[in-house]
Short mmCIF file of N, CA and C in Angstrom, two decimals:
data_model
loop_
_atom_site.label_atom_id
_atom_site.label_comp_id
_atom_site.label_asym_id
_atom_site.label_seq_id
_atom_site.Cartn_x
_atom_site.Cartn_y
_atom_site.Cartn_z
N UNK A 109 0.84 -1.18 0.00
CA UNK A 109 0.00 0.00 0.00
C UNK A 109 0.89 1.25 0.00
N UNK A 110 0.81 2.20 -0.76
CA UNK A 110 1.19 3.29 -1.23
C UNK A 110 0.65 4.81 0.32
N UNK A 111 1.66 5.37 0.59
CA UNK A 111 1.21 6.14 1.71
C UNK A 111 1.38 7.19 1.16
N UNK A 112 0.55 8.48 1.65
CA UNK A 112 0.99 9.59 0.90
C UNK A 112 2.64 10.39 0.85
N UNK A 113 3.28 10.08 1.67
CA UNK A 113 4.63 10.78 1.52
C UNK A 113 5.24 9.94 0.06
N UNK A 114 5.14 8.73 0.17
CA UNK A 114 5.61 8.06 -1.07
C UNK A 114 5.12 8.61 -2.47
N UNK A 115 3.61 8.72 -2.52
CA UNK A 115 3.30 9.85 -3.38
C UNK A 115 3.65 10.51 -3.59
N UNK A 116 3.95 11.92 -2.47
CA UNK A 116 4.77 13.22 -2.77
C UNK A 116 6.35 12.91 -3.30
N UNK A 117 6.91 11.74 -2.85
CA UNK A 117 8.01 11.38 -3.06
C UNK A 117 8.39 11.36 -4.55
N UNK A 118 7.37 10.38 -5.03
CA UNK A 118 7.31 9.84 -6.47
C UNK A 118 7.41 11.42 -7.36
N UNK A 119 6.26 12.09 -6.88
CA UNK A 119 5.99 13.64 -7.60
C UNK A 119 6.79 14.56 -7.78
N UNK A 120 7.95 14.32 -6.60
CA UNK A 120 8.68 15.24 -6.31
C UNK A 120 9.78 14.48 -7.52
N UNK A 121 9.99 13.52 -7.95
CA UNK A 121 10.99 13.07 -8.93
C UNK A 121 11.01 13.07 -9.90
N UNK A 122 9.57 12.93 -10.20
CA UNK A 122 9.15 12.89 -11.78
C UNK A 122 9.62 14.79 -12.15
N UNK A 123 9.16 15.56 -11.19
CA UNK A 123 9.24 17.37 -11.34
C UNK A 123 10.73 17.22 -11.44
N UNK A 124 11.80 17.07 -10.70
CA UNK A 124 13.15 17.23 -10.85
C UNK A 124 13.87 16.30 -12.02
N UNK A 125 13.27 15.29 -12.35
CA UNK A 125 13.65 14.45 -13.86
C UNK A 125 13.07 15.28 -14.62
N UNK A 126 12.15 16.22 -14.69
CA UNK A 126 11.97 16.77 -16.20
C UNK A 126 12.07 17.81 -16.11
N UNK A 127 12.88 18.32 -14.76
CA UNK A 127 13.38 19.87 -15.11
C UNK A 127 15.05 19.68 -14.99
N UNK A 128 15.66 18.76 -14.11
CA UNK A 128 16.99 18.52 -14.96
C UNK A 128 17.18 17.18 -15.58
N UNK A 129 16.77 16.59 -16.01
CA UNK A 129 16.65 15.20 -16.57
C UNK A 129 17.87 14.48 -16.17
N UNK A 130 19.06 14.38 -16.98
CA UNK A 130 20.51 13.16 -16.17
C UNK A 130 21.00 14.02 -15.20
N UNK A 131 21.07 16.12 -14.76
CA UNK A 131 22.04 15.86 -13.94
C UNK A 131 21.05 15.43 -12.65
N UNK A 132 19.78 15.17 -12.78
CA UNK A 132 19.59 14.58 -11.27
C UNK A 132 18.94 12.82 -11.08
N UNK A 133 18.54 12.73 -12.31
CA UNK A 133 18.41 11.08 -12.22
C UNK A 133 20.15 10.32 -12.38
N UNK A 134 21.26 11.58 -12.61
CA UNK A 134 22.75 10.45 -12.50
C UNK A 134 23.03 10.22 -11.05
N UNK A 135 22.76 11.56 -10.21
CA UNK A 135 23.15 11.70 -9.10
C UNK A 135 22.24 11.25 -8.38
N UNK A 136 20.72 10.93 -8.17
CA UNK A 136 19.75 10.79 -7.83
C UNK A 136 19.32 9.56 -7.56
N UNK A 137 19.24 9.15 -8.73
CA UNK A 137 18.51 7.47 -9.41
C UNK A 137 17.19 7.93 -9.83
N UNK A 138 16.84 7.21 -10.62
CA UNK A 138 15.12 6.90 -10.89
C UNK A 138 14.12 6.97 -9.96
N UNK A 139 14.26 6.73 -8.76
CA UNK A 139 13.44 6.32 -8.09
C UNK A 139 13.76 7.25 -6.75
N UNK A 140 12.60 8.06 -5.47
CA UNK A 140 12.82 8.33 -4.77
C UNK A 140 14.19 7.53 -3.78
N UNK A 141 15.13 8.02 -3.56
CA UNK A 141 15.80 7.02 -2.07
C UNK A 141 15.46 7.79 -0.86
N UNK A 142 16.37 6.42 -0.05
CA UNK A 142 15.55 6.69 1.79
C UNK A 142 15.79 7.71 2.47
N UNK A 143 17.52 8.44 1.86
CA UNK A 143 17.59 9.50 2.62
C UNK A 143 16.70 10.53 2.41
N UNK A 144 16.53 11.03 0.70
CA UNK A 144 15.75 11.77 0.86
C UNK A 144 14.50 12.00 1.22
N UNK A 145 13.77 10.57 1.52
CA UNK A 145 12.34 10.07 1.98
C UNK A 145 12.42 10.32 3.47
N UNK A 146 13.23 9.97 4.09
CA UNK A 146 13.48 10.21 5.57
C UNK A 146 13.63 11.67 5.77
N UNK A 147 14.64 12.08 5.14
CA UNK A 147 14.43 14.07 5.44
C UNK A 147 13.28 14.75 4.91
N UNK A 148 12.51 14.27 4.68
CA UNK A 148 10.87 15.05 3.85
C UNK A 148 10.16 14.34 4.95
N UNK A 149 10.08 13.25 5.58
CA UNK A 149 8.93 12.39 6.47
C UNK A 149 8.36 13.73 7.26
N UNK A 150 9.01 14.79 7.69
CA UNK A 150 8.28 15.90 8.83
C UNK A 150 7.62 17.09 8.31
N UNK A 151 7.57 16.89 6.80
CA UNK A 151 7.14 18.25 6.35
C UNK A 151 5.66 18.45 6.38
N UNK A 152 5.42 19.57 6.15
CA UNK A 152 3.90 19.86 6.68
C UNK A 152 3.52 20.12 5.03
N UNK A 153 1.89 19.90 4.70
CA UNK A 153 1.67 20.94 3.36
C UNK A 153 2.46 21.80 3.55
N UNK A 154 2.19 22.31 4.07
CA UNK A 154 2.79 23.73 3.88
C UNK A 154 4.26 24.26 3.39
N UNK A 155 5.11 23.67 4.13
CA UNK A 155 6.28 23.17 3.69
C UNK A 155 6.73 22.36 2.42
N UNK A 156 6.08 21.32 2.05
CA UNK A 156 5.88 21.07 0.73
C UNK A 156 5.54 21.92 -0.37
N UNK A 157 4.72 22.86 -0.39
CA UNK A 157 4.44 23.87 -1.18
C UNK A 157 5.66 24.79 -1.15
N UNK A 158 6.21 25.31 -0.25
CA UNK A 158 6.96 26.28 0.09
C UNK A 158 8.48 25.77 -1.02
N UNK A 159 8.36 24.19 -0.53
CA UNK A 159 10.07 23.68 -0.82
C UNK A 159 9.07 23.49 -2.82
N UNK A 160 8.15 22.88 -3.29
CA UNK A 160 7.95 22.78 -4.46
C UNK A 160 7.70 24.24 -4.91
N UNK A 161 7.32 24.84 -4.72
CA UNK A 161 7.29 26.66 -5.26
C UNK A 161 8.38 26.89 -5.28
N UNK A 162 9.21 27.20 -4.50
CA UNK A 162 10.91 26.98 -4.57
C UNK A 162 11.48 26.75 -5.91
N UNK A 163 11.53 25.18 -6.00
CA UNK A 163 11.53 24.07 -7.03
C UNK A 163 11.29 24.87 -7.91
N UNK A 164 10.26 24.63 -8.43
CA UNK A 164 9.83 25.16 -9.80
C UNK A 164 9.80 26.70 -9.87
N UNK A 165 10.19 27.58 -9.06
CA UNK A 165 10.76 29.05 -9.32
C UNK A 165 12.03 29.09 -9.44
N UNK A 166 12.78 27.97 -9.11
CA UNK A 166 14.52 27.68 -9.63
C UNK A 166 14.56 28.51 -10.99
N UNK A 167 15.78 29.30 -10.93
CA UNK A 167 16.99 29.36 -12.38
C UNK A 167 17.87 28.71 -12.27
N UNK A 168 18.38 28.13 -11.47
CA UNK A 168 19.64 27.46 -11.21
C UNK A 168 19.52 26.34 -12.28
N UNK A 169 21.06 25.74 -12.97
CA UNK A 169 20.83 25.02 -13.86
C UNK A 169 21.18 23.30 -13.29
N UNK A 170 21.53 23.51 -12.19
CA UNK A 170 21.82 22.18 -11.01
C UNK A 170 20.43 22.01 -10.13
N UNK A 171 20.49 20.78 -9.88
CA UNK A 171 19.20 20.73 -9.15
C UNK A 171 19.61 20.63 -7.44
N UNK A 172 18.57 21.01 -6.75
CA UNK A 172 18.87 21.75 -5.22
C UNK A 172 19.82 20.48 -4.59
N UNK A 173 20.40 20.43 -3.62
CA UNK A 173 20.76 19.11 -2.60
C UNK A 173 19.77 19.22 -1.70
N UNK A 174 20.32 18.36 -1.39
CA UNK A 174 18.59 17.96 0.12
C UNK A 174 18.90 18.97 0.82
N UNK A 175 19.74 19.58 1.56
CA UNK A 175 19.81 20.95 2.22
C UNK A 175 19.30 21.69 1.95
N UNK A 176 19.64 22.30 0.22
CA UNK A 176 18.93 23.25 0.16
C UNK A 176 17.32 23.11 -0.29
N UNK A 177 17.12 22.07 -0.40
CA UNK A 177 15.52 21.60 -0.90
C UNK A 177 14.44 21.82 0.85
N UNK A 178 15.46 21.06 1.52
CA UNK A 178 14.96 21.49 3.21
C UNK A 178 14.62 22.80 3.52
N UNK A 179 15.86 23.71 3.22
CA UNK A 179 15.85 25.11 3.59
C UNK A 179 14.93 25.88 2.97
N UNK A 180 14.56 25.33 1.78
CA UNK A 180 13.18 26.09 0.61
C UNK A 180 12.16 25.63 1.49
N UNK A 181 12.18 24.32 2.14
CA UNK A 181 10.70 23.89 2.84
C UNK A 181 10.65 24.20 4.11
N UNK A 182 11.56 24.93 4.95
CA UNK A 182 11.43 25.29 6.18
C UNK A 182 11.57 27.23 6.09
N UNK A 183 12.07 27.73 5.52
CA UNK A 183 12.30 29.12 5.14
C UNK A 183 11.46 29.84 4.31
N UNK A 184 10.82 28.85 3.17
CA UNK A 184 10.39 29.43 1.90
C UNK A 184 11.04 30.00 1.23
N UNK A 185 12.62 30.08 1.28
CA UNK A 185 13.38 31.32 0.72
C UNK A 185 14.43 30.57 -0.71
N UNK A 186 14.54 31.37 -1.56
CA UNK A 186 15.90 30.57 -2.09
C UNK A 186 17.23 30.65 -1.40
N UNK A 187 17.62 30.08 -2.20
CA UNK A 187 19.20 29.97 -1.04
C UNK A 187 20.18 31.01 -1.01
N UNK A 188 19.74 32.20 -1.54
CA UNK A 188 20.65 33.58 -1.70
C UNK A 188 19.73 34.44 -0.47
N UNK A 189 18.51 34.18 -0.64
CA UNK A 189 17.99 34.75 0.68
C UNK A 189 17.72 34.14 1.83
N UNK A 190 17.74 32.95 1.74
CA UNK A 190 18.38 31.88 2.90
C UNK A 190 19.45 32.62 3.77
N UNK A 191 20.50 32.60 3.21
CA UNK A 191 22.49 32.66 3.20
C UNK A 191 22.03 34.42 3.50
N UNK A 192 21.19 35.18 3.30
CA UNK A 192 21.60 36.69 3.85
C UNK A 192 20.69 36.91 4.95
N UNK A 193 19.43 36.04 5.33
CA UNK A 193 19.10 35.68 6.59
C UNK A 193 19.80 35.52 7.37
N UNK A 194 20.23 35.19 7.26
CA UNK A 194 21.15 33.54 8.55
C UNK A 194 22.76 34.61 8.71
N UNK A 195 22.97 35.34 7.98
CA UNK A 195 23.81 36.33 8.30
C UNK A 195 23.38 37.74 8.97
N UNK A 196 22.04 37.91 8.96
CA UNK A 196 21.31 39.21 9.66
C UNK A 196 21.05 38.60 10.64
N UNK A 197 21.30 37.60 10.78
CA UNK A 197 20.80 36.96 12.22
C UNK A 197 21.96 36.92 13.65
N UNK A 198 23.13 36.11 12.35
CA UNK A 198 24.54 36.35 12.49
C UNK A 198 24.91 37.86 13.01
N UNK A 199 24.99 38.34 12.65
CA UNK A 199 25.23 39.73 13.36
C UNK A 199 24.65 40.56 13.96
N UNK A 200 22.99 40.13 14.55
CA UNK A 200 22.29 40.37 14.95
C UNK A 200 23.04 40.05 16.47
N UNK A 201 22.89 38.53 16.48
CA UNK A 201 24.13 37.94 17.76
C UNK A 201 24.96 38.47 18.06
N UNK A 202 26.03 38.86 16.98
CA UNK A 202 27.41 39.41 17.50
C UNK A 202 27.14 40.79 17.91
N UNK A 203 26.30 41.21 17.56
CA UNK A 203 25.87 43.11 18.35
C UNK A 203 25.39 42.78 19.50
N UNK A 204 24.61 41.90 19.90
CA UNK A 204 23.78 41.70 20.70
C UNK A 204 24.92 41.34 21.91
N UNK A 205 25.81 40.40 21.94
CA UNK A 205 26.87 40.08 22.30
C UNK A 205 27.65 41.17 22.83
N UNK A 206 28.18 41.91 22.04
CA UNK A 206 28.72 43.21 22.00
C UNK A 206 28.49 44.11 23.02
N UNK A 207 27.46 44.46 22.91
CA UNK A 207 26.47 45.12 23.80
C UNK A 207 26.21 44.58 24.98
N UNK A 208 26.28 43.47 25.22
CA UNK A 208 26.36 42.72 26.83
C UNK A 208 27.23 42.91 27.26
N UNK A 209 28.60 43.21 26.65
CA UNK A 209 29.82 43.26 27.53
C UNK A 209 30.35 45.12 27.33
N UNK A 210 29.39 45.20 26.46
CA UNK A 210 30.22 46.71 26.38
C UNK A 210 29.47 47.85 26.16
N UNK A 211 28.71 48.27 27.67
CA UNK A 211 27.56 49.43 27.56
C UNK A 211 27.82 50.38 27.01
N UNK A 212 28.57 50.64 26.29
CA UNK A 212 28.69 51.95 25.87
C UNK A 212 28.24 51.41 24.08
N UNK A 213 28.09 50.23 23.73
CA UNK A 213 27.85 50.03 22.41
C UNK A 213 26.29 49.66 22.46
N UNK A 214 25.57 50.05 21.61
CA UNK A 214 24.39 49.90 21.44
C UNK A 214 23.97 48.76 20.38
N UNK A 215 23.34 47.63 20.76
CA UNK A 215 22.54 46.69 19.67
C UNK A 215 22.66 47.14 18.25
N UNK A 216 22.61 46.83 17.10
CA UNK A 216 22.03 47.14 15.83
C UNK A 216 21.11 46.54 15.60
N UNK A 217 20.43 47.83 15.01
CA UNK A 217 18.98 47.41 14.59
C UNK A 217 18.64 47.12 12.99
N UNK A 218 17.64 46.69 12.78
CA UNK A 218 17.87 46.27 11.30
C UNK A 218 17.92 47.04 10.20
N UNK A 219 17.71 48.55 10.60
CA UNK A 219 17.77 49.45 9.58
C UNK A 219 19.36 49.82 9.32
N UNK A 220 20.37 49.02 10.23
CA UNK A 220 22.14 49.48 10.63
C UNK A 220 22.79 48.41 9.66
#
């Protein structure tokens, strides 16, 4: 019996075989595998939409790695606005940091 993640699984292969055809069925295989079935098992709709909107809003001429296919389904973001998140966040910390040890420096805020 066929469960729905295996479904999405299947769907999700057939979309990446016919938008990069060998470079991701060489690296891939034909057929969903477990890792990538196991790192999708927690996604919500929602997340699925997020990581397939992603997908199919790609220019990239390589197809995502499971990281970044994750990060489209947990972020919604591509991976250029992923990577400048995660650095506003990044230095969000290190001011924040900053500022704990050194009252005379003030936080940055996101307009800095």
């Amino acid at each position: 019996m066929t469960n729905l993640l295996d479904i999405k699984m299947k769907k999700l292969w057939i979309l990446c075989t016919e938008m990069y055809g060998h470079r991701w069925t060489s690296s891939m295989g034909e057929a969903p595998n477990a890792t990538w079935t196991e790192a999708c098992r927690t996604f919500e709709d929602e997340q699925w939409r997020n990581a397939v909107t992603m997908l199919k809003s790609s220019t990239d001429d390589w197809p995502p790695t499971l990281p970044a296919f994750r990060r489209w389904a947990f972020l919604g973001s591509t991976p250029i606005e992923a990577k400048e998140s995660a650095a506003r966040k990044a230095d969000e910390i290190v001011a924040a940091r900053i500022a704990k040890y050194n009252p005379n420096c003030a936080g940055l805020t996101n307009q800095e």
